[in-house]
mmCIF file of C-alpha atoms in Angstrom:
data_model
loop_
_atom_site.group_PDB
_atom_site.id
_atom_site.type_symbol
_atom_site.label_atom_id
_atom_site.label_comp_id
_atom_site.label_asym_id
_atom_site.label_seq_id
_atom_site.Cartn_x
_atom_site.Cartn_y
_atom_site.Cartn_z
ATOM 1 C CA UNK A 12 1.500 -17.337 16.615
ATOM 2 C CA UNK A 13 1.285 -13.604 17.067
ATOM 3 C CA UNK A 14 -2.246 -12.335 15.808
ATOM 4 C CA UNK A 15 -5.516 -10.413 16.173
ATOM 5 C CA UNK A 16 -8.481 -12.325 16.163
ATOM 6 C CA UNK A 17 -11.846 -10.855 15.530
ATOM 7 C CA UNK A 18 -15.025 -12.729 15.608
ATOM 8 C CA UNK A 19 -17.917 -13.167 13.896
ATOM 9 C CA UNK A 20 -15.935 -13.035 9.991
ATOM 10 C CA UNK A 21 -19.448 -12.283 8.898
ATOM 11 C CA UNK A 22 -22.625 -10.840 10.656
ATOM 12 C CA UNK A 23 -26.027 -10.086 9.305
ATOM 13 C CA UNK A 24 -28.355 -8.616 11.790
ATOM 14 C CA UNK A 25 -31.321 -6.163 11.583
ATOM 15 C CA UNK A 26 -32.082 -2.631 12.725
ATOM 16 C CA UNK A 27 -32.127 -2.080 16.588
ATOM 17 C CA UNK A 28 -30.852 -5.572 17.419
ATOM 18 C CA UNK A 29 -27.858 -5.276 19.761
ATOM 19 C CA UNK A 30 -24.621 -7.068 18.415
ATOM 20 C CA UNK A 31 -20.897 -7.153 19.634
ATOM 21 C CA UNK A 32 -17.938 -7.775 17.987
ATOM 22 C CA UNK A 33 -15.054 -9.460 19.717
ATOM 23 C CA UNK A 34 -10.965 -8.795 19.042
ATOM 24 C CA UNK A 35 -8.547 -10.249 21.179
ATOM 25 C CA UNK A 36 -4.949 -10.213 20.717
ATOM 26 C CA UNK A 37 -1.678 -12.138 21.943
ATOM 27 C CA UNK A 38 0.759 -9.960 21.726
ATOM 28 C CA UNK A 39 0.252 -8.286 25.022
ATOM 29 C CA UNK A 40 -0.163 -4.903 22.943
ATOM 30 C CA UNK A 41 -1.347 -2.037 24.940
ATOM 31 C CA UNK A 42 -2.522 0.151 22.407
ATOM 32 C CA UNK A 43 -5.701 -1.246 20.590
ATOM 33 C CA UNK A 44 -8.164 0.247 17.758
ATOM 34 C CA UNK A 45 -11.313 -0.066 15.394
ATOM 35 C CA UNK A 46 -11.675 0.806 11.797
ATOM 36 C CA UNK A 47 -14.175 0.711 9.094
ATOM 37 C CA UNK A 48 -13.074 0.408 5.748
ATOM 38 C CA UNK A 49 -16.005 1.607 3.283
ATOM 39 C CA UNK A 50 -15.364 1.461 -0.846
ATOM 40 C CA UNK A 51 -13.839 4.943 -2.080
ATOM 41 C CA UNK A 52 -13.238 5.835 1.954
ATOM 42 C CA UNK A 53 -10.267 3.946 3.168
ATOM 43 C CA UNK A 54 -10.081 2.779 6.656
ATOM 44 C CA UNK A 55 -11.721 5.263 9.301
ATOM 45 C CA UNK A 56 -11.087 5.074 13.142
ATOM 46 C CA UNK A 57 -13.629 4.120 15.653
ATOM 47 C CA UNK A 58 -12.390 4.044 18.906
ATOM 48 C CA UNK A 59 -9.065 3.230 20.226
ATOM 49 C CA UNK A 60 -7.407 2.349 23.609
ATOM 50 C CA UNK A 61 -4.267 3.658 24.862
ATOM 51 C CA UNK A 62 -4.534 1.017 27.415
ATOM 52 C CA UNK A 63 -6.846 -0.710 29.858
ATOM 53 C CA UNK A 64 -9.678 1.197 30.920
ATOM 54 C CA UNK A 65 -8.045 3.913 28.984
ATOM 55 C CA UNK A 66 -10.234 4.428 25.381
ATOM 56 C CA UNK A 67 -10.934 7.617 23.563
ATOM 57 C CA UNK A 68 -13.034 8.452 20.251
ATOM 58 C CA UNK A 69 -11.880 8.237 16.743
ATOM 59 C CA UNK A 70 -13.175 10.124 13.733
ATOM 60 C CA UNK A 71 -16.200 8.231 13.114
ATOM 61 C CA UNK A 72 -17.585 7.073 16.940
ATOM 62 C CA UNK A 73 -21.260 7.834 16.629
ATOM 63 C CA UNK A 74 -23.521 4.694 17.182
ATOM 64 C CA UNK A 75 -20.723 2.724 18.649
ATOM 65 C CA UNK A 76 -19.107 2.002 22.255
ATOM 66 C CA UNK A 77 -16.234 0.063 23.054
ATOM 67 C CA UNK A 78 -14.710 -1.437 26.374
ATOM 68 C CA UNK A 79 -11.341 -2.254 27.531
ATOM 69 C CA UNK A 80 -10.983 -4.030 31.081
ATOM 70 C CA UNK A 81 -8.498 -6.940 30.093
ATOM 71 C CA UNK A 82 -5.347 -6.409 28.309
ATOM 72 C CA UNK A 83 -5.963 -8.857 25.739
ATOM 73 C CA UNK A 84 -9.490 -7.613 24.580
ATOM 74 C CA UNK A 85 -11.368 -4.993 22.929
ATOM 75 C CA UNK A 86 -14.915 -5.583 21.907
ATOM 76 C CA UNK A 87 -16.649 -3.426 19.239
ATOM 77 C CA UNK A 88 -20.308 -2.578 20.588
ATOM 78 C CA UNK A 89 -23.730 -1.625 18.714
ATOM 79 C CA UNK A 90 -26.370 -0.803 21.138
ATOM 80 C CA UNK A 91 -28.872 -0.146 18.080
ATOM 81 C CA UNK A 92 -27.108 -0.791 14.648
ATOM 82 C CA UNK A 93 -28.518 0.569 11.890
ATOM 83 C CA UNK A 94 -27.961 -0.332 7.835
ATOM 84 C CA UNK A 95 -25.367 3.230 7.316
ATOM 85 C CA UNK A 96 -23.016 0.767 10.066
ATOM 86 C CA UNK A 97 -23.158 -1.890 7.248
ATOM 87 C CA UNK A 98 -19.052 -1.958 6.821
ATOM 88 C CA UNK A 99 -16.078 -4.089 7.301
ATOM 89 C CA UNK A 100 -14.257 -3.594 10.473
ATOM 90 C CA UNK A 101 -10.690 -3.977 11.472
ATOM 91 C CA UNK A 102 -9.550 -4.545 14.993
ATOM 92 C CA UNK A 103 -5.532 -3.494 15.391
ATOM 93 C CA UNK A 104 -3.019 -3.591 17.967
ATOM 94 C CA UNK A 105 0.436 -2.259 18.471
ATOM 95 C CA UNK A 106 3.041 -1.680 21.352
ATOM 96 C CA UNK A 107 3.155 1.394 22.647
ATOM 97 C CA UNK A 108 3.647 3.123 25.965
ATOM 98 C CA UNK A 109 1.946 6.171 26.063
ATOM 99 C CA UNK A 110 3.046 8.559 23.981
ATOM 100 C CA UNK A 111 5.768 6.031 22.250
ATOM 101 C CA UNK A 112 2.870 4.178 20.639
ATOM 102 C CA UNK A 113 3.399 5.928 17.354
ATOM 103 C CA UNK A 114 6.953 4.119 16.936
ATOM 104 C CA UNK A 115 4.666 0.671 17.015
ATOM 105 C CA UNK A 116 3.079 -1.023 13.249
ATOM 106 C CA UNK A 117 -0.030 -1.940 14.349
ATOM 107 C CA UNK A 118 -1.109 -5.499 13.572
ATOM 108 C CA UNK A 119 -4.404 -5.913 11.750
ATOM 109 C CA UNK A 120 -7.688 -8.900 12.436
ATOM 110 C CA UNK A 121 -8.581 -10.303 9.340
ATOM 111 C CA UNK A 122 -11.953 -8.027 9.594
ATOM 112 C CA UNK A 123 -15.749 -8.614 10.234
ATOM 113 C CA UNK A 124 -18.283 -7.949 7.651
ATOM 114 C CA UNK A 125 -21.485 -6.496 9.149
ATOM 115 C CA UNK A 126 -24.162 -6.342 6.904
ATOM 116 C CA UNK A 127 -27.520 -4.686 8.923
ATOM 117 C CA UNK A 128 -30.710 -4.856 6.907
ATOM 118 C CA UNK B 1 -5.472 17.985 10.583
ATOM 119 C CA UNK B 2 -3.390 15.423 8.241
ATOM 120 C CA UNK B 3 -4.884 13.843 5.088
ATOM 121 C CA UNK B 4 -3.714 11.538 2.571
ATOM 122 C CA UNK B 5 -4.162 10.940 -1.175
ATOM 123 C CA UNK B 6 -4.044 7.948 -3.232
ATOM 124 C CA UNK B 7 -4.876 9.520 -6.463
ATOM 125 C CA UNK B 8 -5.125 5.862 -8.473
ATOM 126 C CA UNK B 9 -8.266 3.997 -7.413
ATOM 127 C CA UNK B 10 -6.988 0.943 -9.874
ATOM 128 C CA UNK B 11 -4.020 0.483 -11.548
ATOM 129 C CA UNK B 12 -3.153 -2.564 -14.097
ATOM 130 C CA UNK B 13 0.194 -4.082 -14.841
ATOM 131 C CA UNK B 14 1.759 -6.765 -16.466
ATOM 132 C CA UNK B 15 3.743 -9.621 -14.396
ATOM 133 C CA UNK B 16 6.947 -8.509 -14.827
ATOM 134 C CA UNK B 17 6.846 -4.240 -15.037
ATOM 135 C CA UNK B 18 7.824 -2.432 -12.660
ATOM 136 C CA UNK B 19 5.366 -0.502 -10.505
ATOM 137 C CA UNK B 20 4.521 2.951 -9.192
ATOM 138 C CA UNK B 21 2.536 3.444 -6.336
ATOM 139 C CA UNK B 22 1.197 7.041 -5.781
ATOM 140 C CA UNK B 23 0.471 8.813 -2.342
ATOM 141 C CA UNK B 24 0.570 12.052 -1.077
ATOM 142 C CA UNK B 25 0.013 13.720 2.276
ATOM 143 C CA UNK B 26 -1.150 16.967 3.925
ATOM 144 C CA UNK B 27 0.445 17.223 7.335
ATOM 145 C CA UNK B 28 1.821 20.449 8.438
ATOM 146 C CA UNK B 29 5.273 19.008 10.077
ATOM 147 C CA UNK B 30 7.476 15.842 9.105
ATOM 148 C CA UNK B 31 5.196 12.940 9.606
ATOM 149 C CA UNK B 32 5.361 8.939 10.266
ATOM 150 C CA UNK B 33 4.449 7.345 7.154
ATOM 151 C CA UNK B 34 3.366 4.036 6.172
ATOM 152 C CA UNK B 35 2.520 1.564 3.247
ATOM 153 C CA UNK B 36 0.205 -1.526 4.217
ATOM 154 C CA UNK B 37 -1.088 -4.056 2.112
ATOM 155 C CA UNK B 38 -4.428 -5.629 2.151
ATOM 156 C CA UNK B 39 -4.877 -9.062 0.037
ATOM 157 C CA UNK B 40 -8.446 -10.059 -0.150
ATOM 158 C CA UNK B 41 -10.388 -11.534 2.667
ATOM 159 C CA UNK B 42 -7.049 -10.821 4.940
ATOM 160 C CA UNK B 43 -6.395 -7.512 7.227
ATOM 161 C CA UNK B 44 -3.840 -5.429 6.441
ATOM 162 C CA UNK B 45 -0.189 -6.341 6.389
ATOM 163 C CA UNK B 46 2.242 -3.606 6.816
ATOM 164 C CA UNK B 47 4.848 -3.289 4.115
ATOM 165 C CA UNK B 48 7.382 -0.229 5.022
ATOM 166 C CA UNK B 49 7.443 2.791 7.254
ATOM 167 C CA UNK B 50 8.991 6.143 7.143
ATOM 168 C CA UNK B 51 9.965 7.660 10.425
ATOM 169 C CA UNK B 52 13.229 9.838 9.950
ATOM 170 C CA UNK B 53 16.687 9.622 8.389
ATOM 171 C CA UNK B 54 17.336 7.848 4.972
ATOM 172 C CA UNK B 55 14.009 9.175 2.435
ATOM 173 C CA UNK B 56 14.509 5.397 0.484
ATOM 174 C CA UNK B 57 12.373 3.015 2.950
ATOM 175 C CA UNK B 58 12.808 -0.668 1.691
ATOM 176 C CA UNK B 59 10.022 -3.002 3.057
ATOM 177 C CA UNK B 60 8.954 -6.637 2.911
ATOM 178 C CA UNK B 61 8.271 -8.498 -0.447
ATOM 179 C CA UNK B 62 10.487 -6.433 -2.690
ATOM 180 C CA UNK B 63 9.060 -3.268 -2.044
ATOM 181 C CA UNK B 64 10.173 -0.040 -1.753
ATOM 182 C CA UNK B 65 9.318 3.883 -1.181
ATOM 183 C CA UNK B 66 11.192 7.037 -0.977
ATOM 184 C CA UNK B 67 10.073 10.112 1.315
ATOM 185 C CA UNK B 68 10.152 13.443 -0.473
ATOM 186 C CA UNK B 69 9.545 16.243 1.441
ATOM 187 C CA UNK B 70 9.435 18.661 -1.054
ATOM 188 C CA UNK B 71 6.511 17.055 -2.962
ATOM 189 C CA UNK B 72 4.803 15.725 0.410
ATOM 190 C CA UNK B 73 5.193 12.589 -1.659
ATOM 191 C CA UNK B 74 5.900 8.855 -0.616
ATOM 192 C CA UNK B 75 5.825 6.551 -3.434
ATOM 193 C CA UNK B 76 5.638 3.235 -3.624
ATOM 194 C CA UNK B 77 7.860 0.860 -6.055
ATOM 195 C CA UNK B 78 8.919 -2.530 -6.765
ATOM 196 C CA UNK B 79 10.843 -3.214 -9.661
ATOM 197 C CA UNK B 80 9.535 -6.348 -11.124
ATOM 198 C CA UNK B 81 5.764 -7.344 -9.999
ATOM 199 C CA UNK B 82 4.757 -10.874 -9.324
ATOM 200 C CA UNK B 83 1.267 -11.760 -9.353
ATOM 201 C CA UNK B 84 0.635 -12.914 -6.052
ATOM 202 C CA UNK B 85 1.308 -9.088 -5.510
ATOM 203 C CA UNK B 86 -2.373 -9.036 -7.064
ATOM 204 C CA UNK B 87 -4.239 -6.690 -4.082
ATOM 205 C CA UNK B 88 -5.107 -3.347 -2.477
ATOM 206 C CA UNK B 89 -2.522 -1.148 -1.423
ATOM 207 C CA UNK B 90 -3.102 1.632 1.473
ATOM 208 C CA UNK B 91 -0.913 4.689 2.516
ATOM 209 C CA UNK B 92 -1.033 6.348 5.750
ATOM 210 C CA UNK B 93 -0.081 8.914 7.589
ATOM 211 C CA UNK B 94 0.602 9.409 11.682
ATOM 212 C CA UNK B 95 0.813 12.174 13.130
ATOM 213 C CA UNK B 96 3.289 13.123 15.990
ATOM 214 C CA UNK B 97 1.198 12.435 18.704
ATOM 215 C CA UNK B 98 0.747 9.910 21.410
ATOM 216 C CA UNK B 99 -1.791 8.234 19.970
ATOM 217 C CA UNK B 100 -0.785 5.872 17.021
ATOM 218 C CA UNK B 101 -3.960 7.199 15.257
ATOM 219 C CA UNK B 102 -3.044 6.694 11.606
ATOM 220 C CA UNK B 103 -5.004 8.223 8.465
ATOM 221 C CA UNK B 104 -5.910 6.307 5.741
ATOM 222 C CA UNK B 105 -5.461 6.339 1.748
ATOM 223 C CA UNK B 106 -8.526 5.571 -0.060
ATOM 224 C CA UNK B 107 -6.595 2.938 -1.257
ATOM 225 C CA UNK B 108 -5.478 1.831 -4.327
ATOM 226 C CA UNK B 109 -5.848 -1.902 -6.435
ATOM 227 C CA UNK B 110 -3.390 -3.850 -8.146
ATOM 228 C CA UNK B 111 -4.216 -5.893 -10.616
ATOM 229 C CA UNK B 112 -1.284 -8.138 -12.273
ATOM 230 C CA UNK B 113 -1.828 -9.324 -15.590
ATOM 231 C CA UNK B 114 -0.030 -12.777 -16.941
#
């Protein structure tokens, strides 16, 4: 079955303590992205990767980092969370060649909610 | 920069009305534009998309939307609601570009009433 798969589904951690969230999808996509969706927000971008190796900042990047050296992944990274990252994020992925990716519907995870006290 | 507005944070309706969807966008040429659907605990599901020719879009589930470019409007509609359609309903907007980066409605929920 075609899907993104993000793990943890739920995270609680404290301030400072380094945490990664994982995404991996099957559908040999090679454009990948983060969101956080807050309450009265919507969904705001992170990062995203135009391919491997290839990533580039979002609207909202400060306090996270993000990695892309396999196809098939793209982990979420906080080097020092802290409680304003407390969210619920969503890991996509869509076809795309280079500048064709906007054709693509991304395909959503089923979201991770971080809670950092 | 683009923007888009879901001016109804929660709308009610009965199981069996139709529906009206409402979103609205700022983007200064034609742009891709997209309806996804979020039920709870899931990620979101897209439902229709808008990239050129015919304005009337019909999606998945019953669901339709019509582009107009006159009152940077695309609507959302379905006819006769069901209430597994009970969830929260996002519009975006993508701009021309090479990188698939799509902004988000605030969103708005559906609740269906028996």
């Amino acid at each position: 079955e075609a899907q993104v798969t993000q793990n943890p589904r739920y995270l609680i951690t404290v301030t400072g303590k380094k945490l990664t969230v994982t995404c991996s999808q099957n559908m040999n996509h090679e454009y990948m992205s983060w969101y956080r969706q807050d309450p009265g927000l919507g969904l705001r971008q992170i990062y995203y990767s135009m391919n491997v190796e290839v990533t580039d900042k979002g609207d909202v990047p400060e306090g996270y980092k993000v990695s892309r050296k396999e196809k098939r992944n793209f982990p979420l990274i906080l080097e020092s969370p802290s409680p304003n990252q407390t969210s619920l994020y969503f890991c996509a992925s869509s076809e795309g060649q280079g500048r064709s990716s906007y054709n693509s519907p991304l395909h959503f995870g089923n979201g991770t909610r971080l809670t950092v006290t | 920069a683009q923007s888009v507005t879901q001016p109804d944070i929660h709308i009610t309706v009965s199981e069996g009305a139709s529906l009206e969807l409402r979103c609205n966008y700022s983007y200064g040429a034609t742009p891709y534009l997209f309806w996804y659907v979020q039920s709870p605990g899931q990620g979101l599901q897209l439902l229709l998309k808008y990239f050129s020719g015919d304005t009337l879009v019909q999606g998945i589930k019953g669901f339709e939307a019509e582009f107009k470019r006159s009152q940077s409007s695309f609507n959302l509609r379905k006819p006769s609601v069901h209430w597994s359609d009970a969830a929260e309903y996002f519009c975006a907007v993508g701009a021309r570009t090479g990188a698939n980066n799509l902004f988000f409605g605030t969103g708005t929920r559906l609740t269906v009433i028996p």
